[in-house]
Short mmCIF file of N, CA and C in Angstrom, two decimals:
data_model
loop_
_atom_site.label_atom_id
_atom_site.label_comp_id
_atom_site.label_asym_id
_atom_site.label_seq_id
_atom_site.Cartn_x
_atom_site.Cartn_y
_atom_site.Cartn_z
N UNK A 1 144.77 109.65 85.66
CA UNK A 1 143.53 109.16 85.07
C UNK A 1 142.81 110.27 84.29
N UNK A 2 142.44 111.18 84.70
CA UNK A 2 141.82 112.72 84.32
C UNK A 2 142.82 112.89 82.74
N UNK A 3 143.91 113.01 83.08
CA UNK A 3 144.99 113.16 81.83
C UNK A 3 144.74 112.54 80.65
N UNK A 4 144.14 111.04 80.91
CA UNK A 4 144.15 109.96 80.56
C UNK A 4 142.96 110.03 79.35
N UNK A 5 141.91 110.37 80.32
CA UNK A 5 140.46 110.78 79.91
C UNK A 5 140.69 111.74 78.70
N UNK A 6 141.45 112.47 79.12
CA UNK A 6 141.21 114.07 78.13
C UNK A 6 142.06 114.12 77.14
N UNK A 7 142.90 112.99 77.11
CA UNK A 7 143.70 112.92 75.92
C UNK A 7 143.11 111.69 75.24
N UNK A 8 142.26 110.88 75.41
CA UNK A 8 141.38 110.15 74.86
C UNK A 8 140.09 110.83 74.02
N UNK A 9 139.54 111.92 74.82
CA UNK A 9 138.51 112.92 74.98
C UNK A 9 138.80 113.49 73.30
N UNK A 10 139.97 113.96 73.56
CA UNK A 10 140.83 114.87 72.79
C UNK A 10 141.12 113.90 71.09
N UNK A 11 141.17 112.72 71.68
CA UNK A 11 142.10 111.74 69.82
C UNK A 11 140.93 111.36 69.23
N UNK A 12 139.15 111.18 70.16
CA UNK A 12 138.27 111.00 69.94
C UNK A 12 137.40 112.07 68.65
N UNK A 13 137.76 113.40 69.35
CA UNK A 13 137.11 114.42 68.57
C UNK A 13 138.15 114.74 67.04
N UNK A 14 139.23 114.89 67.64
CA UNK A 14 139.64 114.24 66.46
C UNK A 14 139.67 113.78 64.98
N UNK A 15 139.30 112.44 65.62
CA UNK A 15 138.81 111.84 64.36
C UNK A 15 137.44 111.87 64.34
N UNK A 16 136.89 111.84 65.05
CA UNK A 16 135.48 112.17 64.34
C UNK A 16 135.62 113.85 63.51
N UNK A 17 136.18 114.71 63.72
CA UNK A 17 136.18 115.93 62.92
C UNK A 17 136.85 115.14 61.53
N UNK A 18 137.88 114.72 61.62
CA UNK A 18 138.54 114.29 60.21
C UNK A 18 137.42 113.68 59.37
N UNK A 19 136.71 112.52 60.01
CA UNK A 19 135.52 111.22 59.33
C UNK A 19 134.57 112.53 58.78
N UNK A 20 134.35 113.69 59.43
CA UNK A 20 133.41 114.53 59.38
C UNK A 20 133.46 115.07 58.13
N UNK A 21 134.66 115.80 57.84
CA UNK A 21 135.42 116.23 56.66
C UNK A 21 135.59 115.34 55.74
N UNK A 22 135.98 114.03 55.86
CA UNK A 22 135.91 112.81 54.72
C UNK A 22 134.45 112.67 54.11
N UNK A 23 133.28 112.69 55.13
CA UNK A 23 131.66 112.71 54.48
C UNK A 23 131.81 114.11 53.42
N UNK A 24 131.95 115.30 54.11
CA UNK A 24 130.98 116.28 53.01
C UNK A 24 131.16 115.91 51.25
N UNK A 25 132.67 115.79 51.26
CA UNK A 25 132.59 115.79 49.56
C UNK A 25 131.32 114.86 49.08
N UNK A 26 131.82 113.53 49.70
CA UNK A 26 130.73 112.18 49.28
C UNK A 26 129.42 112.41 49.09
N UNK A 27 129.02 113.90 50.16
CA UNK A 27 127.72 113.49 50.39
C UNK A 27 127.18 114.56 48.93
N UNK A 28 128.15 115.86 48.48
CA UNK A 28 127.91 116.75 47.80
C UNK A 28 127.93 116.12 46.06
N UNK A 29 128.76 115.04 46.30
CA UNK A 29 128.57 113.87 44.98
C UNK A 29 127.54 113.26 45.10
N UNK A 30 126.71 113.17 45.82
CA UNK A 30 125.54 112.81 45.54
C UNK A 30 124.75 113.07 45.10
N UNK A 31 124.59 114.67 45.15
CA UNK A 31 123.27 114.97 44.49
C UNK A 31 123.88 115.04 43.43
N UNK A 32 124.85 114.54 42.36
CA UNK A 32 125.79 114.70 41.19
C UNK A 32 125.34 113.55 40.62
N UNK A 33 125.79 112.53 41.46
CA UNK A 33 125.51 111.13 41.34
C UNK A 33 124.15 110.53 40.31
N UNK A 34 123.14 110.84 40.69
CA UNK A 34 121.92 110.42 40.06
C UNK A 34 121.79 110.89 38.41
N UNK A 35 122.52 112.23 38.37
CA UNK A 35 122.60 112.91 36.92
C UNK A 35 123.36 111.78 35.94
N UNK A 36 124.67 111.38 36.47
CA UNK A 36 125.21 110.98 35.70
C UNK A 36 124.91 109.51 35.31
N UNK A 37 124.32 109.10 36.43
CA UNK A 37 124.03 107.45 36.14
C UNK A 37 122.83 107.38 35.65
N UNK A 38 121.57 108.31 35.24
CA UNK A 38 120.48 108.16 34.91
C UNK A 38 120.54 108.82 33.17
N UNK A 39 121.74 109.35 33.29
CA UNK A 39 121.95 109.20 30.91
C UNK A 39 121.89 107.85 30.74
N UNK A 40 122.42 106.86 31.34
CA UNK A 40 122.54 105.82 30.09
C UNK A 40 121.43 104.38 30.59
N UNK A 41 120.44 104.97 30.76
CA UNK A 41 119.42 104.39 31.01
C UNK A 41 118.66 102.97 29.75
N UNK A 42 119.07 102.12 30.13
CA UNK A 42 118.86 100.80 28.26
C UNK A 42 117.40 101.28 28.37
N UNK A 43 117.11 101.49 26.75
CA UNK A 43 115.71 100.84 26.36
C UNK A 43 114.94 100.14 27.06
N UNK A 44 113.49 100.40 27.27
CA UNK A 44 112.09 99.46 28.02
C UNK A 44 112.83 99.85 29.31
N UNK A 45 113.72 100.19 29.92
CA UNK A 45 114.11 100.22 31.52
C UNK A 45 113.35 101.64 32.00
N UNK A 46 112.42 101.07 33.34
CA UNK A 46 111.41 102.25 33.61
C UNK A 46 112.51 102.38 35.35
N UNK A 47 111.56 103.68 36.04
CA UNK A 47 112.27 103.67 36.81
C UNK A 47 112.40 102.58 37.90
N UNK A 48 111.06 101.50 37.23
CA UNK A 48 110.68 100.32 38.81
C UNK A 48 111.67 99.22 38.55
N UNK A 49 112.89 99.75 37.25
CA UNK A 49 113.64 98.31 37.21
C UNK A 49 115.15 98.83 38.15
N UNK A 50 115.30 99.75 38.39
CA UNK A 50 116.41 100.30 39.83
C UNK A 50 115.64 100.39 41.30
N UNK A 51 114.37 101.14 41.10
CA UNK A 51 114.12 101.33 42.44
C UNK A 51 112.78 100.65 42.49
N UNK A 52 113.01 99.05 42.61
CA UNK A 52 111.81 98.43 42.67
C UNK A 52 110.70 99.04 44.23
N UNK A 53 111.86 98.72 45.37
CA UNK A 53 110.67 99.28 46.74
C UNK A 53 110.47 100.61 46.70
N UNK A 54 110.92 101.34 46.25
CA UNK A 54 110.05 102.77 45.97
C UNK A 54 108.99 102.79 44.82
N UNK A 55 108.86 102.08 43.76
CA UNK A 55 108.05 101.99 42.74
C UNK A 55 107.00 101.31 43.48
N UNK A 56 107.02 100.50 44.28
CA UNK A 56 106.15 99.90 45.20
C UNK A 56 105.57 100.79 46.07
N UNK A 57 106.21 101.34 46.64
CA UNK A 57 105.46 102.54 47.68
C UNK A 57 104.51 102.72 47.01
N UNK A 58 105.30 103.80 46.28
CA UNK A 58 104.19 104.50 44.96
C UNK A 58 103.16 104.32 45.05
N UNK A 59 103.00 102.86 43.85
CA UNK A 59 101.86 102.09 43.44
C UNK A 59 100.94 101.81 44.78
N UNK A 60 100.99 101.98 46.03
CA UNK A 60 99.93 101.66 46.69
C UNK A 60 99.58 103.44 46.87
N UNK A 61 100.50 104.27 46.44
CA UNK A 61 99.78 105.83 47.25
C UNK A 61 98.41 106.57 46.47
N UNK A 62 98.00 107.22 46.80
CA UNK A 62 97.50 108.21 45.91
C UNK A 62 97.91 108.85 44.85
N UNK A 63 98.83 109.34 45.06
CA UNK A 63 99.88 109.79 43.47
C UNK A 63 99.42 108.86 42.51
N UNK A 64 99.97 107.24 43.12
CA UNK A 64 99.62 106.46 41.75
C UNK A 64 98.08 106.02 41.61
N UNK A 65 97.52 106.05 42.71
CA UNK A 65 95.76 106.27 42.08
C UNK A 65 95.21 107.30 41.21
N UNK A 66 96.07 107.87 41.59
CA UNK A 66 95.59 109.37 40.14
C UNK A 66 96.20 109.51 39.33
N UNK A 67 97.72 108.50 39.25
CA UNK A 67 98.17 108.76 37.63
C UNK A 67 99.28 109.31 37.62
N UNK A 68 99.53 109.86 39.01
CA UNK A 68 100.79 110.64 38.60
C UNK A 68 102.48 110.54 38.81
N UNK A 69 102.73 109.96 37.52
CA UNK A 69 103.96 109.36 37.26
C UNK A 69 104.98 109.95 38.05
N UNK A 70 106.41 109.12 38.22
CA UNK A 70 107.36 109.10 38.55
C UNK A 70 108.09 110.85 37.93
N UNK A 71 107.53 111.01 36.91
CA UNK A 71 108.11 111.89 35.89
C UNK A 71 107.65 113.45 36.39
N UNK A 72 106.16 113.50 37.08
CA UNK A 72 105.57 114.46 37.30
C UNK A 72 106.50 115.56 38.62
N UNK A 73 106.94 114.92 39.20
CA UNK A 73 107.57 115.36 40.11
C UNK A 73 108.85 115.42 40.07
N UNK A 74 109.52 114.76 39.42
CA UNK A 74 111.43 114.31 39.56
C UNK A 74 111.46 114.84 38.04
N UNK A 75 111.12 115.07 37.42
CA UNK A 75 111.20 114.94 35.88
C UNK A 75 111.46 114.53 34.55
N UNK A 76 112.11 114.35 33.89
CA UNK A 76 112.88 113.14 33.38
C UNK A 76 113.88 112.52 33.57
N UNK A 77 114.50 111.41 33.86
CA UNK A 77 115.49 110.94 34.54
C UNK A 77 116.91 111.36 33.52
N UNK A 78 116.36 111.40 32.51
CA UNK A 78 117.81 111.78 31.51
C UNK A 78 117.79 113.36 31.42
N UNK A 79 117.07 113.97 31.91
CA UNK A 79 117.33 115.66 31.82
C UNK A 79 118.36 116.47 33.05
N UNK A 80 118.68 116.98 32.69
CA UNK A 80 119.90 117.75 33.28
C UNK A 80 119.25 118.02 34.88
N UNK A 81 118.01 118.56 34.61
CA UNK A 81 117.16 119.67 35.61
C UNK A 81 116.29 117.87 36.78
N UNK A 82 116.75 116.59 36.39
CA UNK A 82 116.47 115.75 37.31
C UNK A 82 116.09 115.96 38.51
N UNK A 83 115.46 116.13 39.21
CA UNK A 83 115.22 116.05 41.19
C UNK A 83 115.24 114.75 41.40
N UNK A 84 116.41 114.30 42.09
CA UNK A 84 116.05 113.37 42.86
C UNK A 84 115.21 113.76 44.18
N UNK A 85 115.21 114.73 44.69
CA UNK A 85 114.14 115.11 46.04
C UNK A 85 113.88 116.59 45.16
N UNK A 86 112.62 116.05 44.53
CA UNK A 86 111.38 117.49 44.06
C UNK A 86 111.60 118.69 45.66
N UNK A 87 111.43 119.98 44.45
CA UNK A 87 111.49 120.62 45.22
C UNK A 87 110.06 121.35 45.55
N UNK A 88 110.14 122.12 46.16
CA UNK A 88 108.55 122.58 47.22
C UNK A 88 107.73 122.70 45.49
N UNK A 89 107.86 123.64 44.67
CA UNK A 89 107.24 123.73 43.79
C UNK A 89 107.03 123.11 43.24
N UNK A 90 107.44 121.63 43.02
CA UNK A 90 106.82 120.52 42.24
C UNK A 90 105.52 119.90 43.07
N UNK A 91 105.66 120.33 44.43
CA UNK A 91 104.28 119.99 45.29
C UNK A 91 103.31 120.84 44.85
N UNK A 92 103.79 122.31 44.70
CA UNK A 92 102.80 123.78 44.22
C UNK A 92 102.24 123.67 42.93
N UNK A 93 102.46 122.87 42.12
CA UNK A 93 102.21 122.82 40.83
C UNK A 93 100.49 122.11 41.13
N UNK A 94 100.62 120.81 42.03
CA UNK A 94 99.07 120.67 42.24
C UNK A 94 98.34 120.96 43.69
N UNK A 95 99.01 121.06 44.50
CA UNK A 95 98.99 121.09 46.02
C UNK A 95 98.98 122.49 46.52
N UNK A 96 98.63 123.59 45.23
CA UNK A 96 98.25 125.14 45.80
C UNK A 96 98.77 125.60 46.94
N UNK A 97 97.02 125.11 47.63
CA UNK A 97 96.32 125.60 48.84
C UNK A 97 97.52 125.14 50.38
N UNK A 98 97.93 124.24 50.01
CA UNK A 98 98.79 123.07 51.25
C UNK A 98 99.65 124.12 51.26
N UNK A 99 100.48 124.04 50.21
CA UNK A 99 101.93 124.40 49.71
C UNK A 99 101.76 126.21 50.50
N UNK A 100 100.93 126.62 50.30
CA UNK A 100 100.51 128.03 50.65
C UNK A 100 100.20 127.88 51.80
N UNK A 101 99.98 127.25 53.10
CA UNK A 101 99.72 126.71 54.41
C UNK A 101 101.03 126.62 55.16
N UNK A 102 101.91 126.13 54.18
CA UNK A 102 103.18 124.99 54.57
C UNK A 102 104.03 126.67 54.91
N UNK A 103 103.99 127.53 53.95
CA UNK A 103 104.68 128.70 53.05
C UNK A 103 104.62 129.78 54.66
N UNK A 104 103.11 130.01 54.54
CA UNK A 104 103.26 130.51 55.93
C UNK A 104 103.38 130.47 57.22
N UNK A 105 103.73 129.27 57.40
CA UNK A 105 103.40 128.70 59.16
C UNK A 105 105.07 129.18 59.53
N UNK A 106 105.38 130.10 60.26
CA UNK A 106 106.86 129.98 60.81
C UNK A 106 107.28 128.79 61.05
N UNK A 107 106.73 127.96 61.35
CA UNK A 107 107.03 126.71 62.19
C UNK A 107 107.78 125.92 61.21
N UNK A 108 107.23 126.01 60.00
CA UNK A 108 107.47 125.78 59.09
C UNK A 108 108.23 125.89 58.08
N UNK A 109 108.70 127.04 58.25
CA UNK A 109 110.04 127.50 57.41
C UNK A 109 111.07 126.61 57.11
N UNK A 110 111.66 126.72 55.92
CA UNK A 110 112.76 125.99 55.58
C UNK A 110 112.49 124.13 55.58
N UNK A 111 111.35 123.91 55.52
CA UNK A 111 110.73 122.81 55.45
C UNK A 111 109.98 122.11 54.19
N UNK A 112 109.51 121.27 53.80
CA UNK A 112 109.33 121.01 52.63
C UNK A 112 108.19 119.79 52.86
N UNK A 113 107.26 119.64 51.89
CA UNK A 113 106.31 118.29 51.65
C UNK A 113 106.48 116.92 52.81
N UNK A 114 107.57 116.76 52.61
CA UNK A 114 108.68 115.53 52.66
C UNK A 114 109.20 115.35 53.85
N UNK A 115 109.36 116.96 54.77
CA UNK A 115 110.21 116.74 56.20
C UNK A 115 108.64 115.89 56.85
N UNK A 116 107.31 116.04 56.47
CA UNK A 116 106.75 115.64 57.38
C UNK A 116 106.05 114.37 56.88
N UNK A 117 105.97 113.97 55.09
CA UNK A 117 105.29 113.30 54.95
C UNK A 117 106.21 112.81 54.21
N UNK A 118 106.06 110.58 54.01
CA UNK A 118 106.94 110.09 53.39
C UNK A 118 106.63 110.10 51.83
N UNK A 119 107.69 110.53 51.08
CA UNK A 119 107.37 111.06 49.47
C UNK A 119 106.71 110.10 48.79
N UNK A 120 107.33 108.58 48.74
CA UNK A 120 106.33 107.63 48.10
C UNK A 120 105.08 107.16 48.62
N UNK A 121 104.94 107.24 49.95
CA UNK A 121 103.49 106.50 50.83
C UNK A 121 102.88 107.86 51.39
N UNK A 122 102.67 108.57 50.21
CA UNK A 122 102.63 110.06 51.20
C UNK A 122 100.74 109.52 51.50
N UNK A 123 100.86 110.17 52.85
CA UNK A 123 99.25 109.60 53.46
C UNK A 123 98.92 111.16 53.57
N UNK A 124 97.84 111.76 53.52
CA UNK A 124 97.10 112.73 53.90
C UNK A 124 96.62 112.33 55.41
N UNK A 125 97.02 113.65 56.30
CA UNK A 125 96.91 113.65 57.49
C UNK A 125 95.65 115.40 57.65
N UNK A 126 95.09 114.88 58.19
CA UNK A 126 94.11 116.38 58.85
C UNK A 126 94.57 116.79 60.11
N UNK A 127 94.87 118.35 60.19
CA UNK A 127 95.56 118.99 61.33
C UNK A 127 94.49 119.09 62.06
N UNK A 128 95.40 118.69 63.27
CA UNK A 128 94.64 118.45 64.58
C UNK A 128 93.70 119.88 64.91
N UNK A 129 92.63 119.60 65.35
CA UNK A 129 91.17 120.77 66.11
C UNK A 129 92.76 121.74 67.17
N UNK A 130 92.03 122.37 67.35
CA UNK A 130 92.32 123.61 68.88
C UNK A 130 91.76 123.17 69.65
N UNK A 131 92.55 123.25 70.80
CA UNK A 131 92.43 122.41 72.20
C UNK A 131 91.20 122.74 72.60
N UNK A 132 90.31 122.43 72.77
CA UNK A 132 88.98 122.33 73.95
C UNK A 132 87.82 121.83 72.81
N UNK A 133 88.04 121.81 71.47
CA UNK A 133 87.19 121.20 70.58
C UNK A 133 86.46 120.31 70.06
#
């Protein structure tokens, strides 16, 4: 039985290592992916005619109460330099003071806008008081 187990144990890991190795390429075509399918974009097509529920987010956040397009952050969808996930400095461009908060907290390192807040419904949250306050 034990034998049984561990050579099951064993065909298990396996293939999950192989499936493991089958993801990376896919996933490294991805960030490829958006470049190439966003050149041939038809005429009048904005970005809310592909990603209608994210254009929706949007439109209820703040970003889009103040105006600030799809473009401001990702940049042009037909330019080479595209973000599909803006990077920290497209937050720094208006978000200073945060971005400079975010920059120094160790805790924080290697973290971005986004690990904590959702990019289209981004809500402003106030950091919690110090305990006895």
């Amino acid at each position: 039985m034990n034998r049984f187990c561990a050579c099951m144990f064993g065909s298990t890991l396996l293939v999950f290592l192989f499936l493991a190795a089958a993801v990376q390429p896919a996933i490294a075509q991805q960030d490829q992916a958006p470049h190439l399918f966003h050149r041939g974009i038809p005429a009048g097509d904005t970005c809310a005619t592909c990603h209608k529920a994210v254009y929706d987010q949007w439109k209820a956040s703040p970003h889009a109460a103040n105006g600030i397009e799809c473009t401001v952050c990702h940049g042009e969808p037909t330019a080479k330099d595209f973000a599909g996930m803006p990077a920290l400095s497209a937050c720094d461009t208006c978000h200073t003071d945060q971005v400079a908060q975010l920059k120094s907290d160790p805790f924080m390192k290697g973290r971005t806008c986004v690990s904590c807040h959702q990019a289209h419904t981004f809500v402003e949250h106030k950091k919690a008081p110090p305990a006895g306050q």
